[in-house]
Short mmCIF file of C-alpha atoms in Angstrom, two decimals:
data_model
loop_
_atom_site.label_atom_id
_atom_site.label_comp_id
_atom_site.label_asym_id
_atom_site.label_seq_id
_atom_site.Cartn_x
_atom_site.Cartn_y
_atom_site.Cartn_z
CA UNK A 293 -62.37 -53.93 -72.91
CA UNK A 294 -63.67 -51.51 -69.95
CA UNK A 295 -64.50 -53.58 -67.88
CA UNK A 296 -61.95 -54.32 -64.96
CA UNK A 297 -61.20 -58.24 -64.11
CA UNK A 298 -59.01 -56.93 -61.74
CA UNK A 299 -55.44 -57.88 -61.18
CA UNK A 300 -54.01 -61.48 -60.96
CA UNK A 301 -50.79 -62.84 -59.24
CA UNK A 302 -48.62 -62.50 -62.98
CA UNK A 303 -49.94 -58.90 -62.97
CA UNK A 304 -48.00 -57.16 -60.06
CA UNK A 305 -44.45 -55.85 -59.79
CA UNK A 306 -41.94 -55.38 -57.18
CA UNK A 307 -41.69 -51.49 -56.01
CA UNK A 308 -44.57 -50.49 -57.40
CA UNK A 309 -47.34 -48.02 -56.20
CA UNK A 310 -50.88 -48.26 -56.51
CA UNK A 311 -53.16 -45.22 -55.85
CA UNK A 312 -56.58 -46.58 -55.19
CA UNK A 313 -59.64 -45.33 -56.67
CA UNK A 314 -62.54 -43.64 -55.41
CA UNK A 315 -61.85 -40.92 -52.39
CA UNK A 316 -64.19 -40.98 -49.13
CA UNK A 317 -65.99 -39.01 -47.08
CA UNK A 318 -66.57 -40.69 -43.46
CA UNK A 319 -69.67 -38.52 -41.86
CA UNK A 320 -72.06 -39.90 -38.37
CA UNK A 321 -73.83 -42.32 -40.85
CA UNK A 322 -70.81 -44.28 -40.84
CA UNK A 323 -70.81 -43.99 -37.47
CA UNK A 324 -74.32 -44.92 -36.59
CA UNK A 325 -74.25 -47.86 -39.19
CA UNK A 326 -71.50 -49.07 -37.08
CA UNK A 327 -72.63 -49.06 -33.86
CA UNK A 328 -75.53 -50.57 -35.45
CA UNK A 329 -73.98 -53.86 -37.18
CA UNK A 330 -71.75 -54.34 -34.29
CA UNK A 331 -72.26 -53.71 -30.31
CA UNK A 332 -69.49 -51.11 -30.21
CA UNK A 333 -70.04 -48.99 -27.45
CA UNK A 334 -66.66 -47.89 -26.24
CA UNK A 335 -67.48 -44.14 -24.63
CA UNK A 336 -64.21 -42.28 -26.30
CA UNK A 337 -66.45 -42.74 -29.74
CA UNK A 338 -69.81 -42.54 -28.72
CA UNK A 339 -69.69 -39.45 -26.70
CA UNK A 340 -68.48 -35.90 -27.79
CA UNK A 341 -68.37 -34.54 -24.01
CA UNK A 342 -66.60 -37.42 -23.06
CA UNK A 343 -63.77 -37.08 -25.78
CA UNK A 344 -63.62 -33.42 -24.79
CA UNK A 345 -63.26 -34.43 -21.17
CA UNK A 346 -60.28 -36.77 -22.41
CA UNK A 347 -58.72 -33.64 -24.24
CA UNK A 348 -59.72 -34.13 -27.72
CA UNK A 349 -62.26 -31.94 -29.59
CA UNK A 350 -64.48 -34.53 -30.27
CA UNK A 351 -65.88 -38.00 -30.78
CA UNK A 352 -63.21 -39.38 -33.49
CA UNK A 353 -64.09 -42.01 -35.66
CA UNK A 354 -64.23 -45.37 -34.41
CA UNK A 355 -60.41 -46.57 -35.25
CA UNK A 356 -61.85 -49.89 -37.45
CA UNK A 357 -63.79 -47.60 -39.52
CA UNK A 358 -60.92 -45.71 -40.61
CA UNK A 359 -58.93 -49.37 -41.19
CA UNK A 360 -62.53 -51.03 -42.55
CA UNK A 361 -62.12 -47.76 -44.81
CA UNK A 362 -58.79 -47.73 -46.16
CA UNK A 363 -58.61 -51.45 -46.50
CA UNK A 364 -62.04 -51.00 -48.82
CA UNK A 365 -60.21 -48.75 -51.02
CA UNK A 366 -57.91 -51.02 -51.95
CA UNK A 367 -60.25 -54.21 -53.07
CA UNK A 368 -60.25 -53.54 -56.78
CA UNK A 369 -56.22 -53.59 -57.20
CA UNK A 370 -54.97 -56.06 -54.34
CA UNK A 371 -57.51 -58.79 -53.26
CA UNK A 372 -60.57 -58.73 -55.81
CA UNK A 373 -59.04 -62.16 -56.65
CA UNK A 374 -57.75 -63.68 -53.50
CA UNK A 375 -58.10 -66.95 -52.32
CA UNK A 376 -57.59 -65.89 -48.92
CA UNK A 377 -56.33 -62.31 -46.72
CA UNK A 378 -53.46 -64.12 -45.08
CA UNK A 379 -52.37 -61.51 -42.18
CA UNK A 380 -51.00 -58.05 -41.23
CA UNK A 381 -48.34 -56.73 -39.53
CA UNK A 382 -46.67 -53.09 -38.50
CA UNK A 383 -49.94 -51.24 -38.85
CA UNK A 384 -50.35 -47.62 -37.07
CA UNK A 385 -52.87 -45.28 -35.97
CA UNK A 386 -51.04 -41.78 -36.97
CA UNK A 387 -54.12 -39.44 -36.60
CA UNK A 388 -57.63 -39.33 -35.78
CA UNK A 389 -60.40 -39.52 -38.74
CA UNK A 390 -62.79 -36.63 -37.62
CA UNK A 391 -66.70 -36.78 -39.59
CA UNK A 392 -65.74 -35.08 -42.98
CA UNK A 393 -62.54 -36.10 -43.25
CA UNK A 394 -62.37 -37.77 -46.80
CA UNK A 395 -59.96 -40.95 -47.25
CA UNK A 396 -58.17 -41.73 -49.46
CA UNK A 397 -55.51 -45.16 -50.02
CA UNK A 398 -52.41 -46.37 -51.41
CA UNK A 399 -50.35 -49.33 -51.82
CA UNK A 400 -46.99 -50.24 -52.33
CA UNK A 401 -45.67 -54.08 -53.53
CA UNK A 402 -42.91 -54.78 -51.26
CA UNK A 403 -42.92 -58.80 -51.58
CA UNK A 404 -43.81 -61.36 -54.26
CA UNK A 405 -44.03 -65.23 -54.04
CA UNK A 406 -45.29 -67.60 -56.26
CA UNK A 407 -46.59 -71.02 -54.39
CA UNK A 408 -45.51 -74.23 -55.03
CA UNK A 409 -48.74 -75.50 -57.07
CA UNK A 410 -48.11 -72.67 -59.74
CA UNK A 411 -51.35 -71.99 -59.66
CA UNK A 412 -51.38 -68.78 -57.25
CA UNK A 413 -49.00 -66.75 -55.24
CA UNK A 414 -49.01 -64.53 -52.17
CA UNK A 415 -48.42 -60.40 -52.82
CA UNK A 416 -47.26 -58.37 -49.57
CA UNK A 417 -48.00 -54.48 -49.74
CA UNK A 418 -47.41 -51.31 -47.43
CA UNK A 419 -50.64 -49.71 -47.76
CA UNK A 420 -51.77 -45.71 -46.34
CA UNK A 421 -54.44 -43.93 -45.61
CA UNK A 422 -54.64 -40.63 -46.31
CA UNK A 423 -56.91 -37.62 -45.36
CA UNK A 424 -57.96 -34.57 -47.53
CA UNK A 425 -54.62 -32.80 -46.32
CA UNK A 426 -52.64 -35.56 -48.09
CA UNK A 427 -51.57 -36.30 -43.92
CA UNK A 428 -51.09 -39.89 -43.54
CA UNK A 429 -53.73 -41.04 -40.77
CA UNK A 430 -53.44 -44.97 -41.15
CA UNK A 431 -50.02 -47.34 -42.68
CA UNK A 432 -50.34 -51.01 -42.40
CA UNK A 433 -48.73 -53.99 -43.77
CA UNK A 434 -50.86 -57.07 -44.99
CA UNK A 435 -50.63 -60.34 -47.77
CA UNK A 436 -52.97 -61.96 -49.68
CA UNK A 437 -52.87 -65.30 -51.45
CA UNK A 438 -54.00 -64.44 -55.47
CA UNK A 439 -54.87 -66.36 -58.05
CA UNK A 440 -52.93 -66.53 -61.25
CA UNK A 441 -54.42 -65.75 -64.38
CA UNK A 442 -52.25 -68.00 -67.21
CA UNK A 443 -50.64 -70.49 -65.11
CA UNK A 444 -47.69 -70.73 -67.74
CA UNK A 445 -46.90 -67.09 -66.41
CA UNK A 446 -43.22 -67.37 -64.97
CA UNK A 447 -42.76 -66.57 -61.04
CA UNK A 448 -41.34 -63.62 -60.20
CA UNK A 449 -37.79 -63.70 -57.63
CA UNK A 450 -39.41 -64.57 -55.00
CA UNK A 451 -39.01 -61.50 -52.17
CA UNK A 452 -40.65 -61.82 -48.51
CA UNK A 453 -39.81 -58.54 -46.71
CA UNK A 454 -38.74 -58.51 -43.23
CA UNK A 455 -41.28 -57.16 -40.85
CA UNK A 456 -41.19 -56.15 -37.13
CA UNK A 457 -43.26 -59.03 -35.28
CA UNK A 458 -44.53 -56.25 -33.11
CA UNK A 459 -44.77 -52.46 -33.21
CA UNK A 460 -42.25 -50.87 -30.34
CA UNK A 461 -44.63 -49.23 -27.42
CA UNK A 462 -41.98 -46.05 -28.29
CA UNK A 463 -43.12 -45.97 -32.27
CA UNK A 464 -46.99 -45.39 -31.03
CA UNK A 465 -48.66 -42.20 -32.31
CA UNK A 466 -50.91 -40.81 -29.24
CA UNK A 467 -53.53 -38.18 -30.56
CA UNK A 468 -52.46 -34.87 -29.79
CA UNK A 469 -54.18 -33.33 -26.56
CA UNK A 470 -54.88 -36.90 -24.80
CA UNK A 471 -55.64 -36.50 -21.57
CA UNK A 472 -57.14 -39.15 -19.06
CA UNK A 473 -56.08 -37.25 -15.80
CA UNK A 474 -59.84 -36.77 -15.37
CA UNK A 475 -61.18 -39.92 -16.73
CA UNK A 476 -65.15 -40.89 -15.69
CA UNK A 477 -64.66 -44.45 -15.05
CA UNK A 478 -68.51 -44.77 -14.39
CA UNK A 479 -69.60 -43.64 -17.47
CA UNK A 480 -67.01 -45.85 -19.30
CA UNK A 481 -68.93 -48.80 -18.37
CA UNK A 482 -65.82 -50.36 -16.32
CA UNK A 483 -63.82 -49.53 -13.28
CA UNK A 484 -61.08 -51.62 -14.43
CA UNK A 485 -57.66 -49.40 -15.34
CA UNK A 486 -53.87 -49.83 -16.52
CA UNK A 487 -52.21 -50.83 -13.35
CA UNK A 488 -54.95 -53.85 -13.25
CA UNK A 489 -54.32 -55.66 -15.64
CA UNK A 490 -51.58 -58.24 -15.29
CA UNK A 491 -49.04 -59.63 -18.54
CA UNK A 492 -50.51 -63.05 -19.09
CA UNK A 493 -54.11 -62.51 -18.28
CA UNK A 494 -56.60 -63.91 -20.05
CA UNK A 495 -60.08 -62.55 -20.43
CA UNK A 496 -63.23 -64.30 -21.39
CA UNK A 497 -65.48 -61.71 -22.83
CA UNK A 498 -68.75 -64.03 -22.09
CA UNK A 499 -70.64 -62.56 -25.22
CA UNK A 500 -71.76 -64.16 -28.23
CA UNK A 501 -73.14 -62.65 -31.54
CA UNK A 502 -74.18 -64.60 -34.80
CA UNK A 503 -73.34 -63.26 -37.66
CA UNK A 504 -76.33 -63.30 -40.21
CA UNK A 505 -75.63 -62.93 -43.83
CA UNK A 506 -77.65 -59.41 -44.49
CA UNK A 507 -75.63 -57.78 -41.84
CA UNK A 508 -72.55 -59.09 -43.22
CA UNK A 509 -73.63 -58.12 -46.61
CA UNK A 510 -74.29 -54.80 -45.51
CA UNK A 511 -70.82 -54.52 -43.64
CA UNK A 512 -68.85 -55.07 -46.50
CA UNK A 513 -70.87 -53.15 -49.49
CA UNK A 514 -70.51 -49.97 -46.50
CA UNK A 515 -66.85 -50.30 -46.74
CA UNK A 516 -66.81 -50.70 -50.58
CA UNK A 517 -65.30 -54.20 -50.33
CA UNK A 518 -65.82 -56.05 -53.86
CA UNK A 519 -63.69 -59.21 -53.24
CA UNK A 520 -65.89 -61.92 -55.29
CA UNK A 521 -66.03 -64.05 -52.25
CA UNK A 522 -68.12 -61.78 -50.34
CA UNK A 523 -70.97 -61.16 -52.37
CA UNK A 524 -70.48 -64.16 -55.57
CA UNK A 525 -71.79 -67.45 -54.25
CA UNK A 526 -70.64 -69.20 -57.31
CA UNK A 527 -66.79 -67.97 -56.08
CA UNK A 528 -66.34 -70.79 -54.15
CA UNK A 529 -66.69 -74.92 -54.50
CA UNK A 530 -69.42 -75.07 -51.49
CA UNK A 531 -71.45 -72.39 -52.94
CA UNK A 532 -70.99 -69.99 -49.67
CA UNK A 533 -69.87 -66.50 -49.08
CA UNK A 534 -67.45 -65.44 -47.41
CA UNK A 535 -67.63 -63.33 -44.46
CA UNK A 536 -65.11 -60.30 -44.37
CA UNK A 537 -62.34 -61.06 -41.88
CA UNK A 538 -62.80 -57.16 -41.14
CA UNK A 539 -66.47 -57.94 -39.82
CA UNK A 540 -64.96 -60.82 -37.58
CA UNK A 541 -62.51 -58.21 -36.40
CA UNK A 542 -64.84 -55.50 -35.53
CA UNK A 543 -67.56 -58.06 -33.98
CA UNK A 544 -64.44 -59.46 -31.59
CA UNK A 545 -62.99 -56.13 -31.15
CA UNK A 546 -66.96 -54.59 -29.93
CA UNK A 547 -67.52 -57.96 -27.70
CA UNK A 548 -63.83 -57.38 -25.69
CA UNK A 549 -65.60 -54.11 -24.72
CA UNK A 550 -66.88 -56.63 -21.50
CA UNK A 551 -63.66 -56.66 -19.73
CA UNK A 552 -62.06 -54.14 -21.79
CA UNK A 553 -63.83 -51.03 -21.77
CA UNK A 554 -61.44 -48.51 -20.53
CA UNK A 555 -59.32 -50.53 -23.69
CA UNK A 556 -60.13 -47.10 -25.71
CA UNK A 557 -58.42 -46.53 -28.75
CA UNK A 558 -56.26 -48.85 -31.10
CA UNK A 559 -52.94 -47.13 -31.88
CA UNK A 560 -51.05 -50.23 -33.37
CA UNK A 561 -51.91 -53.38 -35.25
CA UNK A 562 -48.70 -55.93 -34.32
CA UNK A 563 -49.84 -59.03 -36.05
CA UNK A 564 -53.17 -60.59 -37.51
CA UNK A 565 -54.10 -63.97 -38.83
CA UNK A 566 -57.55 -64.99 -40.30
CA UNK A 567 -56.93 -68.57 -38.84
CA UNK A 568 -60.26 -70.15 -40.31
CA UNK A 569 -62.96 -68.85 -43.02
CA UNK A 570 -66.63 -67.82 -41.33
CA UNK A 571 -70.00 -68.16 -42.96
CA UNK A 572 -73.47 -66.80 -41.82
CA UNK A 573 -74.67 -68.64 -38.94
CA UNK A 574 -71.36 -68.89 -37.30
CA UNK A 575 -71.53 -67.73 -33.60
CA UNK A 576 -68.54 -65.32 -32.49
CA UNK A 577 -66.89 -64.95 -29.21
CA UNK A 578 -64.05 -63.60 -27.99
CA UNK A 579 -61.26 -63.80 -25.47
CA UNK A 580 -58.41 -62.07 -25.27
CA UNK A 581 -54.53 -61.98 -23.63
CA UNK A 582 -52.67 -59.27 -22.25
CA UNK A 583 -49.21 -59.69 -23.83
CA UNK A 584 -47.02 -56.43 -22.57
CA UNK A 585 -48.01 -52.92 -21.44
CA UNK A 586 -46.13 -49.57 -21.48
CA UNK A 587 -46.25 -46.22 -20.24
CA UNK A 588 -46.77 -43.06 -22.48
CA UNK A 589 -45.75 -39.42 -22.51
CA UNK A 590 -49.70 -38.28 -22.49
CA UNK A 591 -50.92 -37.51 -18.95
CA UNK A 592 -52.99 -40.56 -17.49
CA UNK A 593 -52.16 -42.73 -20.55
CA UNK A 594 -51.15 -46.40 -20.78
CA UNK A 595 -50.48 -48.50 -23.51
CA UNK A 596 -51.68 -52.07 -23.32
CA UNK A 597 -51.05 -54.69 -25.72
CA UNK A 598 -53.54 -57.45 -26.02
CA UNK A 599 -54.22 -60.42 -28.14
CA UNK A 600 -57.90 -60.53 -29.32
CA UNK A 601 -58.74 -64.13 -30.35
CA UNK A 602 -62.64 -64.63 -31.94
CA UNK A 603 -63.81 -68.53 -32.30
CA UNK A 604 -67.13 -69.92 -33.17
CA UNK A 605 -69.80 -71.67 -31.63
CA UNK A 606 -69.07 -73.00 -27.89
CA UNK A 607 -67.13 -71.33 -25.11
CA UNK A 608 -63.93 -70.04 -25.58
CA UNK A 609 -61.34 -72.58 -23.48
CA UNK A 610 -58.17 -69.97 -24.44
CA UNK A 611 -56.73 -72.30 -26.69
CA UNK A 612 -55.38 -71.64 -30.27
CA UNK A 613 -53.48 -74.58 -32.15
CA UNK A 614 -53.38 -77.95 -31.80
CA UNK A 615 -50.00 -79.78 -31.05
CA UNK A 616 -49.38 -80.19 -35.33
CA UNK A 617 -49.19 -76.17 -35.18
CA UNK A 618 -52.43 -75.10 -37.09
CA UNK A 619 -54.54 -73.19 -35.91
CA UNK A 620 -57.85 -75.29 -34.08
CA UNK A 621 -60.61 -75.43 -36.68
CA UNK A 622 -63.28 -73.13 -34.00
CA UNK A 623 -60.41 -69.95 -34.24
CA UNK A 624 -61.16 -67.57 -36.48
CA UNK A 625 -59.03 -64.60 -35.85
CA UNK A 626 -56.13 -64.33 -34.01
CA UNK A 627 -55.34 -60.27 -33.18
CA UNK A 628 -51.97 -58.72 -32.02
CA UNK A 629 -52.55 -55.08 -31.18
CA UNK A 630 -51.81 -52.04 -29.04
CA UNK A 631 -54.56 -49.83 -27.28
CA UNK A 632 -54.65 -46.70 -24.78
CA UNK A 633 -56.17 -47.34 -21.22
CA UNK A 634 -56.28 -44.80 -18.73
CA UNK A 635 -53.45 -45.03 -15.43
#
């Protein structure tokens, strides 16, 4: 047989490490696709002279494209299967991804549980990304809920690593040379900075964009995502495709830009749940929280750590379970994370 079913729940194994198939090379047309499929116009990757102005030597790569990316890569072995992309946690931004880097990813198994039903079980991995210099530029932590192939297939121990709820504001990774001493607040879009932003403030981003189903397809064949229940309507009971929990994250993270502009660059992922699936038609909006901040060592830096929450259809009313626990039925994404906003 050479054809590749890809892997079920029975076929993975404590310890082990995956090298994904098929290297990358990011260029502008990732870029420009992008900023095309999603209204991401934060100035730190849309401008070259602004970048320079901020100390680096150009535009990087938008930080999702690198994650949208790496997570691609990885498809075929870990989720080409799933039921479901359950969350993520201890994820970092090591280095920039410059046009003509190439990417490339691995994964490592670090936790195996078999659900009660038999039927499927949830695999945890440590996955990088790494560049053409074998440098790692991207590490994350996420688990996904997998179907078993032979149901009679005996669960493995059952091992659910320990993970950090939230990446320490001293473990951040700054790009080397940052610099917002001399940060143009005009042509960021927003004169809002570090010092105003309070812990506990909440932010409705007042945008709304609905997601239609070639722009979704389009999304997720540019990142090389194969998971069946993107593209194979006969995956699912109801006959409906998925949208990729990636193109929720990048359509929330583009929409926070109103109120968060100066919010430049994702350095940290804490914690990530895809609370409820989306489909074409779905509206998206977007609030989000500011849960700590910190300072940094780079001149003009701060570190802010937000929660980005994305729900569909009416006005976001900054709420997120109900009182059994679960997650209301209108959240779709619920995003811990760490960015860099000038002093």
């Amino acid at each position: 047989m050479k054809t590749n079913p890809g892997r079920f729940f029975e076929d993975y194994r404590l310890g082990e490490v995956i090298a994904h198939a098929v290297p990358r090379t990011v260029s502008g047309g990732e870029r420009a696709l992008y900023h095309a499929l999603y209204p991401a116009r934060h100035a730190l990757y849309s401008s070259d002279a602004f970048a320079r102005a901020c100390g680096l030597k150009a535009a990087p790569m938008d930080d999702l494209i690198a994650f949208h990316t790496v997570f691609g890569k990885t498809v075929p072995d870990i989720s080409l299967n799933a039921i479901a992309n359950l969350g993520y946690a201890e994820g970092r931004w090591l280095k920039p991804v410059w046009a003509g880097d190439t990417l490339r990813s691995e994964s490592q198994v670090i936790g195996l549980k078999e659900n009660s039903n038999g039927k499927s079980g949830v695999v945890y991995v440590r996955t990088r990304g790494l560049n053409q210099d074998d440098e790692v530029v991207l590490e994350y932590v996420r688990w996904v809920m997998v179907r078993k192939r032979d149901l009679a297939a005996p669960a493995p121990e059952t091992v659910v690593p320990e993970l950090q709820k939230a990446v320490p504001a001293g473990a951040l990774v700054l790009p080397v040379g940052l610099d917002f001493s001399r940060y143009d607040f005009t042509l960021a879009g927003e004169p809002h900075r570090w010092g105003d932003y309070a812990v506990g403030e909440r932010i409705d981003h007042v945008d709304g964009v609905t997601i239609e189903e070639a722009e979704h397809m389009l999304a997720t064949r540019l990142w090389q995502n194969t998971a069946k229940v993107h593209f194979d309507a006969t995956n699912r009971e109801d006959g409906r495709r998925l949208i990729y929990g990636g193109h929720v994250i990048s359509l929330a993270r583009a929409l926070s830009f109103n109120g968060l502009a100066n919010a430049q660059m994702i350095v940290a992922l804490n914690a990530g749940a895809h609370a409820n699936p989306c489909f074409s038609g779905d509206t998206v909006r977007a609030w989000s929280e500011v849960l700590d901040k910190a300072g940094t060592a780079a001149p003009g830096v701060g570190a802010i750590r937000l929660r980005l929450v994305a729900v569909k259809h009416g006005a976001p009313e900054f709420a997120l379970k109900g009182q059994d626990g679960k997650y209301l039925p209108e959240v779709l994404l619920d995003l811990d994370y760490w960015a860099l906003m000038p002093l």
